[in-house]
mmCIF file of C-alpha atoms in Angstrom:
data_model
loop_
_atom_site.group_PDB
_atom_site.id
_atom_site.type_symbol
_atom_site.label_atom_id
_atom_site.label_comp_id
_atom_site.label_asym_id
_atom_site.label_seq_id
_atom_site.Cartn_x
_atom_site.Cartn_y
_atom_site.Cartn_z
ATOM 1 C CA MET A 1 63.700 116.214 100.755
ATOM 2 C CA SER A 2 62.905 115.970 104.404
ATOM 3 C CA THR A 3 61.936 113.461 106.876
ATOM 4 C CA LYS A 4 60.451 113.860 110.343
ATOM 5 C CA ILE A 5 61.126 111.573 113.317
ATOM 6 C CA VAL A 6 60.228 111.564 116.843
ATOM 7 C CA ILE A 7 62.032 110.997 120.106
ATOM 8 C CA ALA A 8 60.025 109.788 122.646
ATOM 9 C CA GLY A 9 60.399 108.266 126.217
ATOM 10 C CA GLY A 10 59.867 108.763 129.828
ATOM 11 C CA PHE A 11 60.628 111.727 132.103
ATOM 12 C CA GLY A 12 64.587 112.342 132.280
ATOM 13 C CA ALA A 13 65.494 109.324 129.924
ATOM 14 C CA GLY A 14 67.659 111.365 127.531
ATOM 15 C CA LYS A 15 65.456 112.622 124.793
ATOM 16 C CA THR A 16 66.824 116.508 124.950
ATOM 17 C CA THR A 17 70.427 115.244 125.199
ATOM 18 C CA LEU A 18 70.260 112.737 122.250
ATOM 19 C CA VAL A 19 68.664 115.489 120.057
ATOM 20 C CA GLY A 20 71.416 117.993 121.227
ATOM 21 C CA SER A 21 74.077 115.456 120.635
ATOM 22 C CA VAL A 22 73.404 115.006 116.824
ATOM 23 C CA SER A 23 71.453 118.151 115.659
ATOM 24 C CA GLU A 24 74.054 120.193 113.159
ATOM 25 C CA ILE A 25 72.079 123.540 114.284
ATOM 26 C CA PRO A 26 71.626 124.622 118.018
ATOM 27 C CA PRO A 27 68.782 122.429 118.926
ATOM 28 C CA VAL A 28 65.568 124.531 120.015
ATOM 29 C CA THR A 29 64.346 123.444 123.511
ATOM 30 C CA THR A 30 61.462 124.217 125.569
ATOM 31 C CA GLU A 31 63.423 123.608 129.020
ATOM 32 C CA ALA A 32 61.837 125.281 132.001
ATOM 33 C CA VAL A 33 63.619 124.826 135.578
ATOM 34 C CA MET A 34 61.827 122.486 137.860
ATOM 35 C CA THR A 35 59.703 124.072 140.482
ATOM 36 C CA GLU A 36 58.736 122.608 143.827
ATOM 37 C CA ALA A 37 55.208 122.178 142.303
ATOM 38 C CA SER A 38 56.818 119.969 139.491
ATOM 39 C CA ARG A 39 58.842 117.795 141.966
ATOM 40 C CA ALA A 40 55.561 116.740 143.397
ATOM 41 C CA HIS A 41 54.755 115.073 140.203
ATOM 42 C CA ASP A 42 58.096 114.165 138.497
ATOM 43 C CA ASP A 43 60.020 111.589 140.129
ATOM 44 C CA THR A 44 63.908 112.868 140.181
ATOM 45 C CA SER A 45 65.198 110.335 142.577
ATOM 46 C CA ALA A 46 67.068 108.401 139.730
ATOM 47 C CA THR A 47 68.010 111.878 138.050
ATOM 48 C CA PRO A 48 68.862 113.986 141.510
ATOM 49 C CA GLN A 49 71.074 116.385 139.204
ATOM 50 C CA LYS A 50 67.911 117.120 136.807
ATOM 51 C CA VAL A 51 66.889 120.787 137.310
ATOM 52 C CA THR A 52 65.140 121.438 134.008
ATOM 53 C CA THR A 53 62.394 119.441 132.123
ATOM 54 C CA THR A 54 60.726 119.741 128.374
ATOM 55 C CA VAL A 55 57.608 121.642 128.447
ATOM 56 C CA ALA A 56 56.843 121.380 124.731
ATOM 57 C CA MET A 57 59.468 119.867 122.544
ATOM 58 C CA ASP A 58 62.922 119.778 121.435
ATOM 59 C CA PHE A 59 63.962 120.255 117.650
ATOM 60 C CA GLY A 60 66.900 119.363 115.901
ATOM 61 C CA ARG A 61 68.154 118.959 112.338
ATOM 62 C CA LEU A 62 70.590 116.485 110.739
ATOM 63 C CA THR A 63 71.623 116.434 107.190
ATOM 64 C CA LEU A 64 72.252 112.957 106.065
ATOM 65 C CA ASP A 65 73.477 113.449 102.477
ATOM 66 C CA ARG A 66 72.868 116.465 99.818
ATOM 67 C CA GLU A 67 69.183 115.171 99.167
ATOM 68 C CA LEU A 68 67.898 114.305 102.668
ATOM 69 C CA ILE A 69 67.568 116.089 106.006
ATOM 70 C CA MET A 70 66.226 114.537 108.964
ATOM 71 C CA TYR A 71 64.187 116.617 111.422
ATOM 72 C CA MET A 72 64.055 115.603 115.004
ATOM 73 C CA PHE A 73 61.124 116.443 117.315
ATOM 74 C CA GLY A 74 61.586 115.386 120.847
ATOM 75 C CA THR A 75 58.414 115.049 123.109
ATOM 76 C CA PRO A 76 57.939 115.972 126.629
ATOM 77 C CA GLY A 77 57.900 113.008 128.911
ATOM 78 C CA GLN A 78 55.339 113.753 131.456
ATOM 79 C CA ALA A 79 51.569 112.736 131.446
ATOM 80 C CA ARG A 80 50.408 116.266 131.838
ATOM 81 C CA PHE A 81 52.134 116.975 128.451
ATOM 82 C CA TRP A 82 50.921 114.150 126.323
ATOM 83 C CA PHE A 83 48.085 116.207 124.690
ATOM 84 C CA MET A 84 50.959 117.465 122.130
ATOM 85 C CA TRP A 85 51.849 114.016 121.286
ATOM 86 C CA ASP A 86 49.371 113.614 118.544
ATOM 87 C CA ASP A 87 50.554 117.013 116.891
ATOM 88 C CA LEU A 88 54.241 116.371 117.042
ATOM 89 C CA VAL A 89 54.063 112.735 115.724
ATOM 90 C CA ARG A 90 51.821 113.773 112.693
ATOM 91 C CA GLY A 91 53.928 113.300 109.637
ATOM 92 C CA ALA A 92 56.559 111.258 111.248
ATOM 93 C CA VAL A 93 58.387 108.172 109.479
ATOM 94 C CA GLY A 94 59.545 106.632 112.547
ATOM 95 C CA ALA A 95 60.337 107.279 116.346
ATOM 96 C CA VAL A 96 63.085 106.354 118.893
ATOM 97 C CA ILE A 97 61.725 105.433 122.444
ATOM 98 C CA VAL A 98 64.270 106.551 124.555
ATOM 99 C CA VAL A 99 64.487 104.335 127.887
ATOM 100 C CA ASP A 100 66.056 104.517 131.185
ATOM 101 C CA SER A 101 66.551 101.010 132.118
ATOM 102 C CA ARG A 102 66.810 102.194 135.982
ATOM 103 C CA ARG A 103 63.270 103.154 135.559
ATOM 104 C CA LEU A 104 61.356 101.263 132.857
ATOM 105 C CA ALA A 105 57.935 101.808 133.699
ATOM 106 C CA ASP A 106 58.491 105.559 132.827
ATOM 107 C CA CYS A 107 58.788 104.143 129.127
ATOM 108 C CA PHE A 108 55.374 102.124 129.003
ATOM 109 C CA ASP A 109 53.346 104.994 127.892
ATOM 110 C CA ALA A 110 55.502 105.657 124.824
ATOM 111 C CA VAL A 111 55.770 102.304 123.820
ATOM 112 C CA ASP A 112 51.928 101.895 124.323
ATOM 113 C CA TYR A 113 51.228 104.910 122.365
ATOM 114 C CA PHE A 114 53.303 103.590 119.284
ATOM 115 C CA GLU A 115 51.906 100.039 119.576
ATOM 116 C CA LYS A 116 48.453 100.854 119.709
ATOM 117 C CA ASN A 117 47.769 104.064 118.602
ATOM 118 C CA GLN A 118 50.028 104.637 115.570
ATOM 119 C CA ASN A 119 51.248 102.846 112.686
ATOM 120 C CA ILE A 120 54.973 104.382 112.740
ATOM 121 C CA PRO A 121 57.659 102.112 113.313
ATOM 122 C CA TYR A 122 60.084 102.591 116.379
ATOM 123 C CA VAL A 123 63.219 101.264 117.950
ATOM 124 C CA ILE A 124 63.946 101.250 121.590
ATOM 125 C CA ALA A 125 67.171 103.019 122.373
ATOM 126 C CA LEU A 126 68.687 102.247 125.825
ATOM 127 C CA ASN A 127 70.382 105.027 127.293
ATOM 128 C CA ARG A 128 73.453 103.889 129.333
ATOM 129 C CA PHE A 129 73.549 106.126 132.569
ATOM 130 C CA ASP A 130 76.888 105.591 134.161
ATOM 131 C CA GLY A 131 78.010 102.995 131.475
ATOM 132 C CA GLU A 132 75.700 100.549 133.023
ATOM 133 C CA LEU A 133 72.250 98.749 131.886
ATOM 134 C CA GLU A 134 70.386 97.448 134.634
ATOM 135 C CA TYR A 135 68.761 94.313 132.676
ATOM 136 C CA THR A 136 69.683 92.213 129.553
ATOM 137 C CA THR A 137 67.881 93.208 126.235
ATOM 138 C CA GLU A 138 65.783 90.263 126.515
ATOM 139 C CA GLU A 139 64.682 91.142 129.887
ATOM 140 C CA ILE A 140 63.753 94.338 128.812
ATOM 141 C CA ARG A 141 61.871 93.122 125.550
ATOM 142 C CA GLU A 142 59.839 90.990 127.794
ATOM 143 C CA ALA A 143 59.397 93.750 130.340
ATOM 144 C CA LEU A 144 57.998 96.155 127.523
ATOM 145 C CA GLU A 145 56.179 93.394 125.757
ATOM 146 C CA ILE A 146 57.411 94.311 122.472
ATOM 147 C CA GLY A 147 57.945 91.871 119.686
ATOM 148 C CA PRO A 148 61.286 90.369 118.285
ATOM 149 C CA GLU A 149 61.073 92.607 115.311
ATOM 150 C CA VAL A 150 61.540 95.825 117.185
ATOM 151 C CA PRO A 151 65.084 96.767 117.351
ATOM 152 C CA ILE A 152 66.674 97.411 120.794
ATOM 153 C CA ILE A 153 69.894 99.493 120.858
ATOM 154 C CA ASP A 154 72.094 100.576 123.849
ATOM 155 C CA PHE A 155 73.654 103.809 123.354
ATOM 156 C CA ASP A 156 74.825 106.864 125.307
ATOM 157 C CA ALA A 157 72.765 109.712 124.669
ATOM 158 C CA ARG A 158 75.760 112.108 125.230
ATOM 159 C CA ASP A 159 77.841 110.867 122.478
ATOM 160 C CA ARG A 160 77.196 112.207 119.135
ATOM 161 C CA ARG A 161 78.428 108.618 117.048
ATOM 162 C CA SER A 162 76.143 106.633 119.692
ATOM 163 C CA SER A 163 73.063 108.811 119.174
ATOM 164 C CA GLY A 164 73.799 108.859 115.457
ATOM 165 C CA ASN A 165 73.906 104.897 115.296
ATOM 166 C CA VAL A 166 70.628 105.075 116.815
ATOM 167 C CA LEU A 167 68.963 107.212 114.229
ATOM 168 C CA LYS A 168 70.759 105.236 111.493
ATOM 169 C CA ARG A 169 69.180 102.003 112.971
ATOM 170 C CA LEU A 170 65.698 103.754 113.065
ATOM 171 C CA LEU A 171 66.108 104.604 109.248
ATOM 172 C CA GLU A 172 67.213 101.031 108.306
ATOM 173 C CA TYR A 173 64.400 99.409 110.240
ATOM 174 C CA THR A 174 61.860 101.910 108.640
ATOM 175 C CA LEU A 175 63.023 101.318 105.234
ATOM 176 C CA SER A 176 62.727 97.533 105.801
ATOM 177 C CA ARG A 177 59.133 97.797 106.577
ATOM 178 C CA PRO A 178 56.183 98.530 104.135
ATOM 179 C CA GLN A 179 55.972 102.310 104.221
ATOM 180 C CA SER A 180 52.714 103.487 105.856
ATOM 181 C CA ALA A 181 54.171 106.963 106.613
ATOM 182 C CA GLU A 182 55.884 109.225 103.693
ATOM 183 C CA LEU A 183 58.538 111.355 103.883
ATOM 184 C CA VAL A 184 57.340 114.958 104.651
ATOM 185 C CA GLY A 185 58.518 117.248 101.864
#
């Protein structure tokens, strides 16, 4: 049996890194070199070392046990690629919204998408850049205007165990709710 989850969030938040850190196969990425034209649209001031960006999706796989495989689909973060989200999200049982707390506004659209347009459970994953979080969990919850039932987890997208804990928490949260989405077989 297999299940599909979506990794969403703002530009440069760590979605591709999360998928790559936990995937048991070499992740499929659609990274493209950022051009001068894209720099006019993509704010790299908080991530000056970023030279590539996802232009379609990321894909990874993780075998949870002999009977369950998780397929991860990472969305592109920029508004110009949002037209793909409905297709990437179709059939997903849950989502992880990766947040860079230095740039909270970059994840507002992803939160709105899952809050208003989809009946898919999601968790917020606060990616620790340089081991720091700019705000407390409660300040972030208030800024994102999400209810107390939505789990917020801080993690390091580069670390396999830390990223795995985010996925584990998503599955626990998803299974604790009434199921509106079914496992994709």
